[in-house]
Amino acid sequence: MTDLTARKAELAENLARVEQRINGACVAAGREPGDVTLIVVTKTYPASDVRLLAELGVTHVAENRDQDAAPKAAECAGLGLQWHFVGQLQTNKARSVAGYADFVHSVDRSRLVTSLAGAAGRAGRELGCLIQVALDAPSGSLGSRGGVAPDAVEGLADAVAEADGLRLAGLMTVAPLEGPYAGRPGAAFERLREISSGLRAAHPAANMVSAGMSADLEEAVAAGATHVRVGSAVLGDRPRLR
Ligand SMILES: *Cc1c(COP(=O)(O)O)cnc(C)c1O
């Protein structure tokens, strides 16, 4: 067996296990498995893995650093993949990200909205935008890993909805490691669901709920997530660089 064949078999096995977990969580929650989209987070892994994943039927991939994502997306153009950007984003990277991303999950300030809108316009593309919610951030501050406090979601959502080139797609969160939600991902995702209901009252089409990773995808599916972002359970443990 070549290295690539062995890697493909390993990825296929991991994917099957993750898909089984998602299906099981859907059944437990009385949801249709087709209602939850798996986004495979390929950060730190090479373009060759992205290609294998595409061959195995993966259609959504995510990255968290533009420096890595831009060349990978270029190398993997033509595979029919949707690219999701899920990391903290500097405004000076907006132009690059708008060139390949279909969705940005980490919108958390109005300056970024302005930069992304300008970049999407210049690129002639429409970017789906999710507001990243930091469930543990005090009112008026950003979360330690990005994201806005829950009470700032509405204002930022309105700004995205009004911006040319951007489409308000929904909300994203990462279960907090500290504060009242530490160790309680299910409670965190239920809170996100409430915030999403409030958002959809004003913006009915903003129905994406991006929540859940390798460790807590079941809790996210139980709380209504429409998109789970899974890295290590599919690709293997990452070196602890980032
Ligand atoms: C890395 C990452 C993930 C995937 O995490 P795993 O624990 O590897 O599944 C999901 N969301 C974001 C924002 C990430 O940075």
Tab-separated table of C-alpha atoms and ligand atoms in Angstrom:
chain	number	residue	atom	x	y	z
A	1	MET	CA	0.000	0.000	0.000
A	2	THR	CA	1.311	3.468	-0.800
A	3	ASP	CA	1.366	6.101	1.930
A	4	LEU	CA	-1.489	7.890	0.183
A	5	THR	CA	-3.620	4.744	0.027
A	6	ALA	CA	-2.999	4.046	3.715
A	7	ARG	CA	-3.844	7.641	4.603
A	8	LYS	CA	-7.032	7.485	2.558
A	9	ALA	CA	-8.115	4.322	4.379
A	10	GLU	CA	-7.399	5.962	7.739
A	11	LEU	CA	-9.374	9.082	6.808
A	12	ALA	CA	-12.252	6.966	5.500
A	13	GLU	CA	-12.419	5.068	8.774
A	14	ASN	CA	-12.309	8.245	10.868
A	15	LEU	CA	-14.931	9.911	8.677
A	16	ALA	CA	-17.245	6.934	9.001
A	17	ARG	CA	-16.908	7.051	12.785
A	18	VAL	CA	-17.663	10.787	12.911
A	19	GLU	CA	-20.624	10.409	10.565
A	20	GLN	CA	-21.919	7.642	12.793
A	21	ARG	CA	-21.607	9.917	15.825
A	22	ILE	CA	-23.514	12.681	14.018
A	23	ASN	CA	-26.232	10.275	12.906
A	24	GLY	CA	-26.524	8.832	16.403
A	25	ALA	CA	-26.837	12.290	17.908
A	26	CYS	CA	-29.490	13.204	15.324
A	27	VAL	CA	-31.520	10.098	16.088
A	28	ALA	CA	-31.236	10.773	19.834
A	29	ALA	CA	-32.455	14.331	19.275
A	30	GLY	CA	-35.232	13.362	16.864
A	31	ARG	CA	-33.528	15.203	14.016
A	32	GLU	CA	-32.884	14.193	10.421
A	33	PRO	CA	-29.186	13.359	9.872
A	34	GLY	CA	-29.311	15.372	6.667
A	35	ASP	CA	-30.016	18.507	8.725
A	36	VAL	CA	-26.465	18.565	10.084
A	37	THR	CA	-23.544	19.410	7.805
A	38	LEU	CA	-20.065	18.146	8.635
A	39	ILE	CA	-17.309	20.694	8.081
A	40	VAL	CA	-13.891	19.051	8.296
A	41	VAL	CA	-11.304	21.377	9.853
A	42	THR	CA	-8.095	20.704	7.910
A	43	LYS	CA	-5.820	23.229	9.686
A	44	THR	CA	-2.180	22.078	10.036
A	45	TYR	CA	-2.826	19.205	7.586
A	46	PRO	CA	-1.574	19.281	3.982
A	47	ALA	CA	-3.474	19.880	0.754
A	48	SER	CA	-2.975	16.185	-0.072
A	49	ASP	CA	-5.308	15.340	2.835
A	50	VAL	CA	-7.883	17.835	1.589
A	51	ARG	CA	-7.783	16.140	-1.799
A	52	LEU	CA	-8.296	12.694	-0.213
A	53	LEU	CA	-11.195	14.027	1.839
A	54	ALA	CA	-12.809	15.388	-1.328
A	55	GLU	CA	-12.408	11.962	-2.939
A	56	LEU	CA	-14.144	10.483	0.110
A	57	GLY	CA	-17.138	12.752	-0.401
A	58	VAL	CA	-16.348	15.641	1.947
A	59	THR	CA	-17.729	18.877	0.526
A	60	HIS	CA	-17.069	21.381	3.347
A	61	VAL	CA	-13.637	22.153	4.781
A	62	ALA	CA	-12.449	24.816	7.237
A	63	GLU	CA	-9.205	26.584	8.024
A	64	ASN	CA	-8.263	29.081	10.738
A	65	ARG	CA	-5.164	30.872	9.376
A	66	ASP	CA	-5.111	32.721	6.080
A	67	GLN	CA	-1.389	32.052	5.540
A	68	ASP	CA	-2.102	28.317	5.425
A	69	ALA	CA	-5.558	28.446	3.911
A	70	ALA	CA	-4.851	30.606	0.853
A	71	PRO	CA	-2.259	28.282	-0.761
A	72	LYS	CA	-4.242	25.171	0.213
A	73	ALA	CA	-7.441	26.539	-1.319
A	74	ALA	CA	-5.518	27.444	-4.478
A	75	GLU	CA	-4.013	23.975	-4.688
A	76	CYS	CA	-7.430	22.383	-4.156
A	77	ALA	CA	-9.387	24.573	-6.569
A	78	GLY	CA	-11.601	22.537	-8.846
A	79	LEU	CA	-12.492	19.897	-6.239
A	80	GLY	CA	-15.909	21.458	-5.695
A	81	LEU	CA	-15.240	22.242	-2.036
A	82	GLN	CA	-16.844	24.952	0.051
A	83	TRP	CA	-14.235	26.744	2.185
A	84	HIS	CA	-15.078	28.007	5.661
A	85	PHE	CA	-12.824	30.424	7.523
A	86	VAL	CA	-13.134	29.844	11.281
A	87	GLY	CA	-10.164	31.665	12.871
A	88	GLN	CA	-9.630	35.107	14.302
A	89	LEU	CA	-9.270	37.394	11.320
A	90	GLN	CA	-7.216	40.594	10.933
A	91	THR	CA	-8.748	43.206	8.663
A	92	ASN	CA	-5.624	43.200	6.482
A	93	LYS	CA	-6.336	39.552	5.603
A	94	ALA	CA	-9.920	40.214	4.528
A	95	ARG	CA	-8.963	40.646	0.897
A	96	SER	CA	-7.163	37.323	0.718
A	97	VAL	CA	-9.907	35.430	2.578
A	98	ALA	CA	-12.625	36.899	0.349
A	99	GLY	CA	-10.783	35.388	-2.621
A	100	TYR	CA	-11.419	31.770	-1.618
A	101	ALA	CA	-13.776	31.541	1.364
A	102	ASP	CA	-17.464	30.822	0.922
A	103	PHE	CA	-18.197	31.433	4.621
A	104	VAL	CA	-16.492	33.366	7.411
A	105	HIS	CA	-17.577	32.071	10.831
A	106	SER	CA	-15.574	34.522	12.909
A	107	VAL	CA	-17.135	37.922	12.246
A	108	ASP	CA	-16.858	39.806	15.531
A	109	ARG	CA	-16.440	43.532	14.909
A	110	SER	CA	-17.800	46.185	12.607
A	111	ARG	CA	-14.384	47.093	11.176
A	112	LEU	CA	-14.089	43.518	9.945
A	113	VAL	CA	-17.555	43.770	8.371
A	114	THR	CA	-16.418	46.850	6.453
A	115	SER	CA	-13.191	45.173	5.299
A	116	LEU	CA	-14.907	41.953	4.253
A	117	ALA	CA	-17.623	43.844	2.390
A	118	GLY	CA	-15.045	45.860	0.462
A	119	ALA	CA	-13.009	42.750	-0.315
A	120	ALA	CA	-16.026	40.713	-1.409
A	121	GLY	CA	-17.135	43.556	-3.664
A	122	ARG	CA	-13.710	43.838	-5.310
A	123	ALA	CA	-13.561	40.062	-5.782
A	124	GLY	CA	-17.095	40.012	-7.205
A	125	ARG	CA	-18.052	37.328	-4.681
A	126	GLU	CA	-20.680	36.971	-1.995
A	127	LEU	CA	-19.446	35.883	1.425
A	128	GLY	CA	-21.669	34.073	3.882
A	129	CYS	CA	-20.996	35.586	7.307
A	130	LEU	CA	-21.606	34.107	10.731
A	131	ILE	CA	-21.359	36.210	13.860
A	132	GLN	CA	-19.019	34.510	16.339
A	133	VAL	CA	-20.549	34.608	19.817
A	134	ALA	CA	-18.289	34.501	22.884
A	135	LEU	CA	-20.737	33.187	25.461
A	136	ASP	CA	-18.340	34.047	28.305
A	137	ALA	CA	-17.467	37.578	27.173
A	138	PRO	CA	-18.691	40.407	29.388
A	139	SER	CA	-20.929	42.968	27.713
A	140	GLY	CA	-18.838	45.283	25.559
A	141	SER	CA	-15.778	43.013	25.288
A	142	LEU	CA	-14.539	40.398	22.874
A	143	GLY	CA	-13.929	36.820	23.965
A	144	SER	CA	-10.372	35.620	24.570
A	145	ARG	CA	-10.589	33.545	21.379
A	146	GLY	CA	-12.573	36.159	19.472
A	147	GLY	CA	-16.318	36.539	19.315
A	148	VAL	CA	-18.734	39.175	20.570
A	149	ALA	CA	-20.666	39.164	23.809
A	150	PRO	CA	-24.254	37.972	23.300
A	151	ASP	CA	-25.720	41.469	23.653
A	152	ALA	CA	-23.668	42.717	20.700
A	153	VAL	CA	-24.934	40.106	18.232
A	154	GLU	CA	-27.949	42.076	17.048
A	155	GLY	CA	-26.055	45.245	16.130
A	156	LEU	CA	-23.330	43.389	14.312
A	157	ALA	CA	-25.875	41.205	12.500
A	158	ASP	CA	-27.650	44.321	11.241
A	159	ALA	CA	-24.328	45.688	9.974
A	160	VAL	CA	-23.622	42.452	8.044
A	161	ALA	CA	-27.159	42.350	6.649
A	162	GLU	CA	-26.803	45.902	5.347
A	163	ALA	CA	-23.360	45.393	3.801
A	164	ASP	CA	-23.041	44.815	0.045
A	165	GLY	CA	-21.230	41.600	-0.820
A	166	LEU	CA	-22.041	39.929	2.502
A	167	ARG	CA	-24.904	37.609	3.370
A	168	LEU	CA	-25.846	37.149	7.015
A	169	ALA	CA	-25.780	33.353	7.387
A	170	GLY	CA	-26.050	32.736	11.121
A	171	LEU	CA	-24.055	32.272	14.320
A	172	MET	CA	-20.960	30.390	15.430
A	173	THR	CA	-19.557	29.587	18.843
A	174	VAL	CA	-16.795	27.614	20.526
A	175	ALA	CA	-17.768	26.129	23.906
A	176	PRO	CA	-16.009	28.282	26.548
A	177	LEU	CA	-13.182	26.721	28.558
A	178	GLU	CA	-13.607	29.238	31.369
A	179	GLY	CA	-16.453	31.013	33.127
A	180	PRO	CA	-19.924	29.714	33.882
A	181	TYR	CA	-20.043	27.458	30.804
A	182	ALA	CA	-16.699	25.729	31.433
A	183	GLY	CA	-17.218	21.974	31.158
A	184	ARG	CA	-20.872	22.504	30.154
A	185	PRO	CA	-20.881	22.534	26.356
A	186	GLY	CA	-24.525	21.463	26.228
A	187	ALA	CA	-25.587	24.508	28.258
A	188	ALA	CA	-23.413	26.748	26.100
A	189	PHE	CA	-24.959	25.420	22.893
A	190	GLU	CA	-28.490	25.776	24.310
A	191	ARG	CA	-27.690	29.431	25.005
A	192	LEU	CA	-26.493	29.793	21.408
A	193	ARG	CA	-29.765	28.276	20.228
A	194	GLU	CA	-31.710	30.955	22.155
A	195	ILE	CA	-29.575	33.700	20.646
A	196	SER	CA	-30.122	32.170	17.211
A	197	SER	CA	-33.907	32.225	17.708
A	198	GLY	CA	-33.706	35.911	18.555
A	199	LEU	CA	-31.562	36.573	15.498
A	200	ARG	CA	-33.916	34.696	13.176
A	201	ALA	CA	-36.864	36.769	14.357
A	202	ALA	CA	-35.214	39.755	12.671
A	203	HIS	CA	-33.276	37.850	9.956
A	204	PRO	CA	-35.180	34.652	9.065
A	205	ALA	CA	-32.594	33.477	6.509
A	206	ALA	CA	-29.732	33.591	9.035
A	207	ASN	CA	-30.358	30.011	10.069
A	208	MET	CA	-26.865	28.503	10.239
A	209	VAL	CA	-25.809	27.420	13.736
A	210	SER	CA	-22.124	26.450	13.706
A	211	ALA	CA	-21.266	24.673	16.948
A	212	GLY	CA	-19.569	21.516	18.113
A	213	MET	CA	-16.098	20.115	17.515
A	214	SER	CA	-14.514	16.667	17.938
A	215	ALA	CA	-15.114	16.587	21.693
A	216	ASP	CA	-18.639	17.980	21.876
A	217	LEU	CA	-20.431	17.461	18.579
A	218	GLU	CA	-23.174	15.377	20.232
A	219	GLU	CA	-24.078	18.226	22.602
A	220	ALA	CA	-24.139	20.627	19.649
A	221	VAL	CA	-26.432	18.418	17.559
A	222	ALA	CA	-28.739	18.011	20.565
A	223	ALA	CA	-28.920	21.804	20.840
A	224	GLY	CA	-29.827	22.347	17.200
A	225	ALA	CA	-26.484	22.924	15.478
A	226	THR	CA	-26.785	22.867	11.688
A	227	HIS	CA	-23.007	22.705	11.120
A	228	VAL	CA	-20.377	20.898	13.200
A	229	ARG	CA	-16.669	21.704	12.759
A	230	VAL	CA	-14.595	18.583	13.279
A	231	GLY	CA	-10.807	18.423	12.979
A	232	SER	CA	-8.864	15.940	15.066
A	233	ALA	CA	-11.518	13.192	15.078
A	234	VAL	CA	-11.147	12.994	11.293
A	235	LEU	CA	-7.502	13.933	10.651
A	236	GLY	CA	-5.797	12.912	13.887
A	237	ASP	CA	-4.377	14.870	16.789
A	238	ARG	CA	-2.599	18.035	15.788
A	239	PRO	CA	0.808	18.955	17.138
A	240	ARG	CA	0.077	21.483	19.888
A	241	LEU	CA	1.274	24.506	17.952
A	242	ARG	CA	-1.858	26.577	17.871
B	1	LIG	C1	-9.594	23.655	15.298
B	1	LIG	C2	-10.978	24.137	15.325
B	1	LIG	C3	-12.058	23.244	15.301
B	1	LIG	C4	-11.893	21.733	15.279
B	1	LIG	O1	-11.417	21.290	16.515
B	1	LIG	P1	-11.215	19.726	16.832
B	1	LIG	O2	-11.187	19.671	18.316
B	1	LIG	O3	-9.922	19.354	16.199
B	1	LIG	O4	-12.362	19.017	16.231
B	1	LIG	C5	-13.343	23.763	15.290
B	1	LIG	N1	-13.566	25.083	15.338
B	1	LIG	C6	-12.566	25.986	15.357
B	1	LIG	C7	-12.893	27.435	15.404
B	1	LIG	C8	-11.243	25.545	15.368
B	1	LIG	O5	-10.248	26.441	15.406
